Coordinates of C-alpha atoms in Angstrom, one line a residue:
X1 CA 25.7 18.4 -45.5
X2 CA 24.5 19.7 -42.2
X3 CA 26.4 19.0 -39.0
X4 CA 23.8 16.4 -37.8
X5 CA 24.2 14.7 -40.7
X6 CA 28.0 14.8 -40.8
X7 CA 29.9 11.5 -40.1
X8 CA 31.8 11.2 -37.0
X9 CA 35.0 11.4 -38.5
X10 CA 36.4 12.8 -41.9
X11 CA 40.4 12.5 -43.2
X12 CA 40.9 13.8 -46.4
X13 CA 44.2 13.3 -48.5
X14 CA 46.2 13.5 -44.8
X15 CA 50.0 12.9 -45.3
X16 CA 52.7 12.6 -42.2
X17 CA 56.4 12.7 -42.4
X18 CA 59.1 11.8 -40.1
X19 CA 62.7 13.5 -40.9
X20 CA 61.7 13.3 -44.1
X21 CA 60.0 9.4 -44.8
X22 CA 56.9 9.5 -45.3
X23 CA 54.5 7.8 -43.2
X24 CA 51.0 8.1 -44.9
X25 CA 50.5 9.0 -47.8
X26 CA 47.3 10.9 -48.7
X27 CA 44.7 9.0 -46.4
X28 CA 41.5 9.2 -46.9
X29 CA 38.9 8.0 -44.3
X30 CA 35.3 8.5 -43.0
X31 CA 33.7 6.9 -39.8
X32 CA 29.9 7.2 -39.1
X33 CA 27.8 7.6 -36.2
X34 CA 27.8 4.5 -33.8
X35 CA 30.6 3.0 -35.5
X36 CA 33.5 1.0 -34.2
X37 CA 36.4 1.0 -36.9
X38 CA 39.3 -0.4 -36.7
X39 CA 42.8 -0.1 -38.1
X40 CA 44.4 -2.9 -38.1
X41 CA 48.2 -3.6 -39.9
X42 CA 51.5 -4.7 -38.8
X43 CA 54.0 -2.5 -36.8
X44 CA 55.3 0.5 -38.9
X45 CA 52.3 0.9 -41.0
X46 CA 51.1 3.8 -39.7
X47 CA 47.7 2.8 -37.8
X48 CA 49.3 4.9 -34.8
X49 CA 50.2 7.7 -36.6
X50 CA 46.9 8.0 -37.6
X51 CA 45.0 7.8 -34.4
X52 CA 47.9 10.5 -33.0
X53 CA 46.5 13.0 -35.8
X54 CA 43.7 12.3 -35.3
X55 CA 43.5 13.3 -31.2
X56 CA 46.5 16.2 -32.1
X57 CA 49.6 15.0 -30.5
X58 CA 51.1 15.1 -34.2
X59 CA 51.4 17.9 -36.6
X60 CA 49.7 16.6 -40.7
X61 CA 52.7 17.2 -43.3
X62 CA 49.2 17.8 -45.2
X63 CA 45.7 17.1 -45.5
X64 CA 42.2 18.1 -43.5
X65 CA 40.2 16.0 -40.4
X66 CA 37.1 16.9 -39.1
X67 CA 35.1 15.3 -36.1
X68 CA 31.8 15.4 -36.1
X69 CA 31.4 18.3 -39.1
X70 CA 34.1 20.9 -37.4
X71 CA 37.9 21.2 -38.8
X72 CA 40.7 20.4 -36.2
X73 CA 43.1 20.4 -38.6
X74 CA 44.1 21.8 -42.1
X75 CA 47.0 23.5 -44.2
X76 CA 46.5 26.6 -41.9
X77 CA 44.7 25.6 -39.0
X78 CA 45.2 23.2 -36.2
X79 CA 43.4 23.0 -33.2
X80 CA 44.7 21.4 -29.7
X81 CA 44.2 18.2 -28.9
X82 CA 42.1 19.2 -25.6
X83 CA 39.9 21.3 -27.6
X84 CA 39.5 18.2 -29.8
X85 CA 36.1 16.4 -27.8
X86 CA 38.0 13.0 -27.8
X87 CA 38.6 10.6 -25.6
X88 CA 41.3 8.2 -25.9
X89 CA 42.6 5.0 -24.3
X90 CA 46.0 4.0 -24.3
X91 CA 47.5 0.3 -24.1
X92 CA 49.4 0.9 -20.8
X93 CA 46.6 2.2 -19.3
X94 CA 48.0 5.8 -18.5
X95 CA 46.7 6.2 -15.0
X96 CA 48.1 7.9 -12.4
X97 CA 49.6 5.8 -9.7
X98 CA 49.3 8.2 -6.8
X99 CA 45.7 8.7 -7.6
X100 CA 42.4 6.9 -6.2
X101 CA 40.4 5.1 -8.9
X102 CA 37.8 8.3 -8.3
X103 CA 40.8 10.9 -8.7
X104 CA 41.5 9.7 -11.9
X105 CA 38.4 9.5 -13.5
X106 CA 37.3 13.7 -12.9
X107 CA 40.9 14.4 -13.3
X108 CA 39.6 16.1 -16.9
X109 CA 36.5 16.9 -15.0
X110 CA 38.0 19.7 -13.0
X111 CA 36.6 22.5 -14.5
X112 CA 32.8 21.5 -13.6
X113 CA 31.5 21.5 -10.3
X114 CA 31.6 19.1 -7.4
X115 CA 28.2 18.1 -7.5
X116 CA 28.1 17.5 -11.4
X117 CA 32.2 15.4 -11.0
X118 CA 29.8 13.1 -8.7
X119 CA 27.0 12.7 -10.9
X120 CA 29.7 12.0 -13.5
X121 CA 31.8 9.7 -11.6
X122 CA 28.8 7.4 -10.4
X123 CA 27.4 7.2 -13.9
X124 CA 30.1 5.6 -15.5
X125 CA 31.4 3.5 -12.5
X126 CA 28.5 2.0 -12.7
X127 CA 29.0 1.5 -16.8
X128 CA 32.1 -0.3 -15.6
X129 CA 31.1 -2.2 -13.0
X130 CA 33.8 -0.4 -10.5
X131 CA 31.6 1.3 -8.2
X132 CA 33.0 -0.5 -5.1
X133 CA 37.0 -0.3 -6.0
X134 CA 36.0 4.1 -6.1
X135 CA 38.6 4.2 -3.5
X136 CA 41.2 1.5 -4.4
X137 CA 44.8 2.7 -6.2
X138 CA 45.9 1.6 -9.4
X139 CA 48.2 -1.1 -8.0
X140 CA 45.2 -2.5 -5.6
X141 CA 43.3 -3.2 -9.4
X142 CA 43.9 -5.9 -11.7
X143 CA 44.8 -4.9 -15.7
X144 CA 41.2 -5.8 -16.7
X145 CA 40.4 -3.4 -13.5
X146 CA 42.7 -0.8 -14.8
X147 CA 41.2 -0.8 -18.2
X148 CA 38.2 0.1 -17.0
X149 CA 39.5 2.8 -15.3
X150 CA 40.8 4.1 -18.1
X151 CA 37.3 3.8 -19.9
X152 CA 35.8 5.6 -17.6
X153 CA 38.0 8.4 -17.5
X154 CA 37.6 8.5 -21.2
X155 CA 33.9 8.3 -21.1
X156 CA 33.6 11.0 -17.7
X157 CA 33.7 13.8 -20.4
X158 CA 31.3 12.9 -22.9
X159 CA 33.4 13.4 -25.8
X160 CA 32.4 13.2 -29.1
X161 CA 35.4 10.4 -30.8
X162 CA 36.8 7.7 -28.6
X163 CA 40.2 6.7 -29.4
X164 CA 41.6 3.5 -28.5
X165 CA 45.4 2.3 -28.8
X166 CA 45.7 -1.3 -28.4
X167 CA 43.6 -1.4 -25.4
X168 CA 43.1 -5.0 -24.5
X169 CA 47.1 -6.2 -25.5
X170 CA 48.5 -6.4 -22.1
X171 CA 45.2 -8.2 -20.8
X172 CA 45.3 -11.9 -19.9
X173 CA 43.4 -14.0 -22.9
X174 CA 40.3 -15.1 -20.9
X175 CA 40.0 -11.1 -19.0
X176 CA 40.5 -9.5 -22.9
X177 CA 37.8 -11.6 -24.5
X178 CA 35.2 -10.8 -22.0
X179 CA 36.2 -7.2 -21.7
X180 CA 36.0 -6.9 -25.5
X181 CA 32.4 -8.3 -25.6
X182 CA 31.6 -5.5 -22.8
X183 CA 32.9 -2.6 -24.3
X184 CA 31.6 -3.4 -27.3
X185 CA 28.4 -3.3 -26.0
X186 CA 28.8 -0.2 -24.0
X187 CA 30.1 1.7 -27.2
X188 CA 27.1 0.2 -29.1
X189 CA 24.7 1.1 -26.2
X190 CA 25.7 5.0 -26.1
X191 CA 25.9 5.7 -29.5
X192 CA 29.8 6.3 -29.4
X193 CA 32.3 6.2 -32.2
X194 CA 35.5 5.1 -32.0
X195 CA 38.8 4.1 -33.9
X196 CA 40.5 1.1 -32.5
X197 CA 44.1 0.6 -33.4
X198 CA 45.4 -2.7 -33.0
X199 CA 47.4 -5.4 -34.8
X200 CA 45.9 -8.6 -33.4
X201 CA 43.2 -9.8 -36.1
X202 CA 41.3 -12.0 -33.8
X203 CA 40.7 -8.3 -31.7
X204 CA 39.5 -6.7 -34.8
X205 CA 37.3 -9.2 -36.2
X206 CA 35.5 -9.4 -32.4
X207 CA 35.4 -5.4 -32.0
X208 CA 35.2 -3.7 -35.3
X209 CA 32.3 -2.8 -37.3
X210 CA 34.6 -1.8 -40.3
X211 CA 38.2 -2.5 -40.9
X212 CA 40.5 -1.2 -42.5
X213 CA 44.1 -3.1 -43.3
X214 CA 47.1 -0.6 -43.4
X215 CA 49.9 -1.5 -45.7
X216 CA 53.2 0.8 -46.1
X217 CA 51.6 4.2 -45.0
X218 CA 47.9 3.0 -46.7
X219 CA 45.0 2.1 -46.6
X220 CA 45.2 -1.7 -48.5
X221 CA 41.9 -2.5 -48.2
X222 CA 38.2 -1.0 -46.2
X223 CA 35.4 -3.2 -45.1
X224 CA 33.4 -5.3 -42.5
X225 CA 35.8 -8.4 -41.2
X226 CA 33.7 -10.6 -43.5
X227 CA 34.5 -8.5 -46.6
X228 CA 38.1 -8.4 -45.9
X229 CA 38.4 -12.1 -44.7
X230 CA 36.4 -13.6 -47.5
X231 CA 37.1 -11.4 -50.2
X232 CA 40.8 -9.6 -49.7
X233 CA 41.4 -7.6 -52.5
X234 CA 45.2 -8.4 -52.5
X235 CA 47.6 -11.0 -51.0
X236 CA 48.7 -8.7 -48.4
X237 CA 45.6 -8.5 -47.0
X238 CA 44.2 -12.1 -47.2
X239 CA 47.6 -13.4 -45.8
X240 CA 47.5 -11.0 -43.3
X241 CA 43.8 -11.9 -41.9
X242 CA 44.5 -15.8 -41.4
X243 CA 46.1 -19.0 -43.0
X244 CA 45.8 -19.3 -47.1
X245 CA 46.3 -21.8 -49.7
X246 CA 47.4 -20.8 -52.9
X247 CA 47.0 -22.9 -56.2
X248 CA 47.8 -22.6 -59.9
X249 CA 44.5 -21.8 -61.7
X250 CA 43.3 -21.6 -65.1
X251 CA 39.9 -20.3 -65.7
X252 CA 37.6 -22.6 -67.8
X253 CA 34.3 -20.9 -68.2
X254 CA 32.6 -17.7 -66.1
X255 CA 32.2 -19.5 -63.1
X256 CA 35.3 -22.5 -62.5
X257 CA 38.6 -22.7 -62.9
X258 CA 40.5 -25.9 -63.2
X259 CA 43.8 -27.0 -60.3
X260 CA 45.3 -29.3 -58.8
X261 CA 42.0 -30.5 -56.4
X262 CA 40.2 -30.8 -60.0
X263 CA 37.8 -28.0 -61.2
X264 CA 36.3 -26.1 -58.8
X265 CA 32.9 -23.9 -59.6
X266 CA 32.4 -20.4 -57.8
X267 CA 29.0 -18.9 -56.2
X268 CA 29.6 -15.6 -58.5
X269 CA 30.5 -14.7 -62.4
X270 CA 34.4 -14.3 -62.5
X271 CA 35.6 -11.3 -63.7
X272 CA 39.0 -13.2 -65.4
X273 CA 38.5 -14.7 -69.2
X274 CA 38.8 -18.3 -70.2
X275 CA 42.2 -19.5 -70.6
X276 CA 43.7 -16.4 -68.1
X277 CA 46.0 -17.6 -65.2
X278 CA 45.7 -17.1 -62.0
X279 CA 46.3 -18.3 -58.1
X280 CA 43.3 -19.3 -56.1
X281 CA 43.1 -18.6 -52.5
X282 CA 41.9 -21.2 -50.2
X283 CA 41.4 -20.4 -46.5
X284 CA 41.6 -23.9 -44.1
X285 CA 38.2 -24.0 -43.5
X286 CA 36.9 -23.6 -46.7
X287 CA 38.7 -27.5 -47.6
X288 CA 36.9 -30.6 -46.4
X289 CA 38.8 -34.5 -46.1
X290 CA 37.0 -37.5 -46.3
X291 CA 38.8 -40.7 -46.5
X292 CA 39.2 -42.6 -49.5
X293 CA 41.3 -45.4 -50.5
X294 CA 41.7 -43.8 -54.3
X295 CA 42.2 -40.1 -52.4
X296 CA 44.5 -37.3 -54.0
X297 CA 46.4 -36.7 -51.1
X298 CA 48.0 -37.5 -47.8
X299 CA 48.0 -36.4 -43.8
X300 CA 51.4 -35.2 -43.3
X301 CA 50.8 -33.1 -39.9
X302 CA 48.6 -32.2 -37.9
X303 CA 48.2 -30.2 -34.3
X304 CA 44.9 -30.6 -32.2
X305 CA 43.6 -26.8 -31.4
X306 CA 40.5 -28.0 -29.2
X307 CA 37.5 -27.8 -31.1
X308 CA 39.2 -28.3 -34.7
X309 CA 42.7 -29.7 -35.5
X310 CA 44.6 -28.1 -37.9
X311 CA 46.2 -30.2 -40.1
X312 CA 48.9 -30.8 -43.8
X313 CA 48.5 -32.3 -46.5
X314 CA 50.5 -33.8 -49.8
X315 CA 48.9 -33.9 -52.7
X316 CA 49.9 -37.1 -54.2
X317 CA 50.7 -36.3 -57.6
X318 CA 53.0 -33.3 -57.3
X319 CA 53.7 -32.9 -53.3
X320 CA 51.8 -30.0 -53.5
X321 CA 51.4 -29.1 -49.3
X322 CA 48.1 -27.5 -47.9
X323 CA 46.9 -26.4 -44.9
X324 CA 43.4 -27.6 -43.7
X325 CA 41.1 -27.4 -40.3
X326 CA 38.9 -30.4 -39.5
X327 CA 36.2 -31.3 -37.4
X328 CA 36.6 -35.5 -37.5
X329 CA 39.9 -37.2 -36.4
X330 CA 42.3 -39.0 -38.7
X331 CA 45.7 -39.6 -38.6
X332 CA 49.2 -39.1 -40.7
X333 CA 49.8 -41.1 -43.2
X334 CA 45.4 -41.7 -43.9
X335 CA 45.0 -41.2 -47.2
X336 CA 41.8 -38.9 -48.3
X337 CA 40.1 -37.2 -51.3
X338 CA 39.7 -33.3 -51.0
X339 CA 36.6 -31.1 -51.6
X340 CA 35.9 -27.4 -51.7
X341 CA 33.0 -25.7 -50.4
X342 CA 31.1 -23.9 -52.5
X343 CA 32.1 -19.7 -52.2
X344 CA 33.0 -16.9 -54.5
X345 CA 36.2 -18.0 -55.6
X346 CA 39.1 -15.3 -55.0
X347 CA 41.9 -15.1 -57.4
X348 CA 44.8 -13.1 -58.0
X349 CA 47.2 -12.0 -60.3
X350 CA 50.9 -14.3 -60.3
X351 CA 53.3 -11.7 -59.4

């Protein structure tokens, strides 16, 4: 493989330990040109570990990473993280207080000269729309303002990774959305890659190109948020991407399997045999209500959410409870029947 040619990002079999636990366990990950991946997992799962071995702040128990075709680190080699060509961005922003917006941003550009720190330092305040708040100190800025401060610094020396540490958490909900949509786009626009570390899944889905779920040290499962959502390969991940409804199943030809909602037919061939038991998952939105006086179930609860309401019901038969989103408004205690829309049915194993 030739260096143009070689992905972004390379981690082969890469293992960390703390005082002796381990906290990955032979990763292995690749990122290509122009992509945004993230890793996404709960706390502990070592999705930070990762991105600090990546950029060098942590030493690999074992393994090999290369960016962009060059080694930075293997069993006898290990080169420093400002050697590395990465940028990265940290959830608290990491600026210095006592510095001007400008001082910050060609702090890692002191080595050049004056006249190319200017050329620099106008280029990407004007990526980030600062250009007027040059001047202004950190505590003059707002955190959407800060975080694009912090962008800019990362983006002032061209490196070749971009590193991102649960950038937009300490945002306010209407500032993160918008600033995810915008430097999405920038990344996209420039040809940058970058890892994005974060736990929130509503983040990753809106970010990421790729994801990939972290699960005791792992990687559980590696795909585009509609992969992952749609077809989790276990119940960590599916449960750990959104709401799911689990039911008893019993396959009854290639395509169906028979539950409590009646038999319901897949898009794709099942790869279980006849008469094999399993449990379906059901996200919310994949369940529709109608009301009927002969219905199978019940409104139990329900919360309004704006544009859907999100809503329980009892199956009638066996007070079976499941969780459902809804566009038309009913009430508790309406009595409806239940369908599901047609998809590629997910099962899994009892455990």
């Amino acid at each position: 493989m030739t260096l143009s040619s070689s992905p972004a990002l390379r981690i082969s079999d890469l293992h960390c330990s703390y005082a002796g636990v381990d906290i990955l366990m032979g990763l292995d990950l690749s990122l290509g040109k122009n992509e945004i991946l993230c890793l996404l997992g709960p706390s502990g799962c070592g999705k930070t570990t990762t991105l600090k071995l990546i950029a060098g702040l942590l030493p690999p128990t074992q393994g090999r990473i290369e960016i962009n075709g060059n080694v930075v680190d293997s069993g006898e080699f290990n080169l420093a993280p400002d050697k590395r060509n990465v940028g990265m961005i940290f959830q608290d922003y990491a600026l210095f207080p006592h510095l001007t917006v400008t001082d910050n941003v060609v702090f890692s550009l002191h080595k050049q000269s004056k006249s190319k720190q200017k050329e620099k330092l106008d280029y990407v305040l004007n990526l980030v729309n600062l250009t007027e708040f040059a001047d202004r100190y950190p505590h003059q800025l707002s955190g959407g303002q800060q975080q694009r401060v912090a962008i800019a610094r990362a983006l002032a020396s061209s490196p070749a990774l971009l590193l991102l540490d649960e950038p937009f958490s300490n945002i306010d909900s209407q500032v993160r959305h918008h600033l995810i949509e915008e430097m999405r786009g920038l990344l996209k626009s420039h040809n940058m890659s970058a890892i994005f570390v974060t736990h929130s899944k509503e983040e990753a889905f809106a970010f990421a190109d790729r994801l990939a779920v972290f699960h005791q040290g792992k990687i559980e499962q590696l795909g585009t948020p509609s992969e992952l959502y749609n077809q989790p390969a276990t119940r960590f991940v599916a449960d750990f991407l959104g709401k799911v409804n689990y039911l008893d199943a019993v396959v009854v030809d290639d395509y169906s399997v028979q539950t409590a909602l009646g038999i319901i037919r897949g898009k794709h061939k099942l790869t279980a045999a006849v008469g094999e038991q399993k449990l379906l998952a059901l996200r919310p939105q994949q369940l529709n209500l109608a009301l009927a006086e002969r219905g199978i179930a019940v409104i139990s609860k329900q919360q309004f959410l704006g544009m859907t309401t999100h809503c329980i019901i009892t199956l009638i038969d066996n007070n079976m409870a499941l969780s459902i989103s809804m566009q038309q408004p009913m009430v508790i205690g309406d009595v409806v029947k239940v369908t599901v829309e047609n998809h590629e049915l997910v099962l899994f194993d009892h455990d």
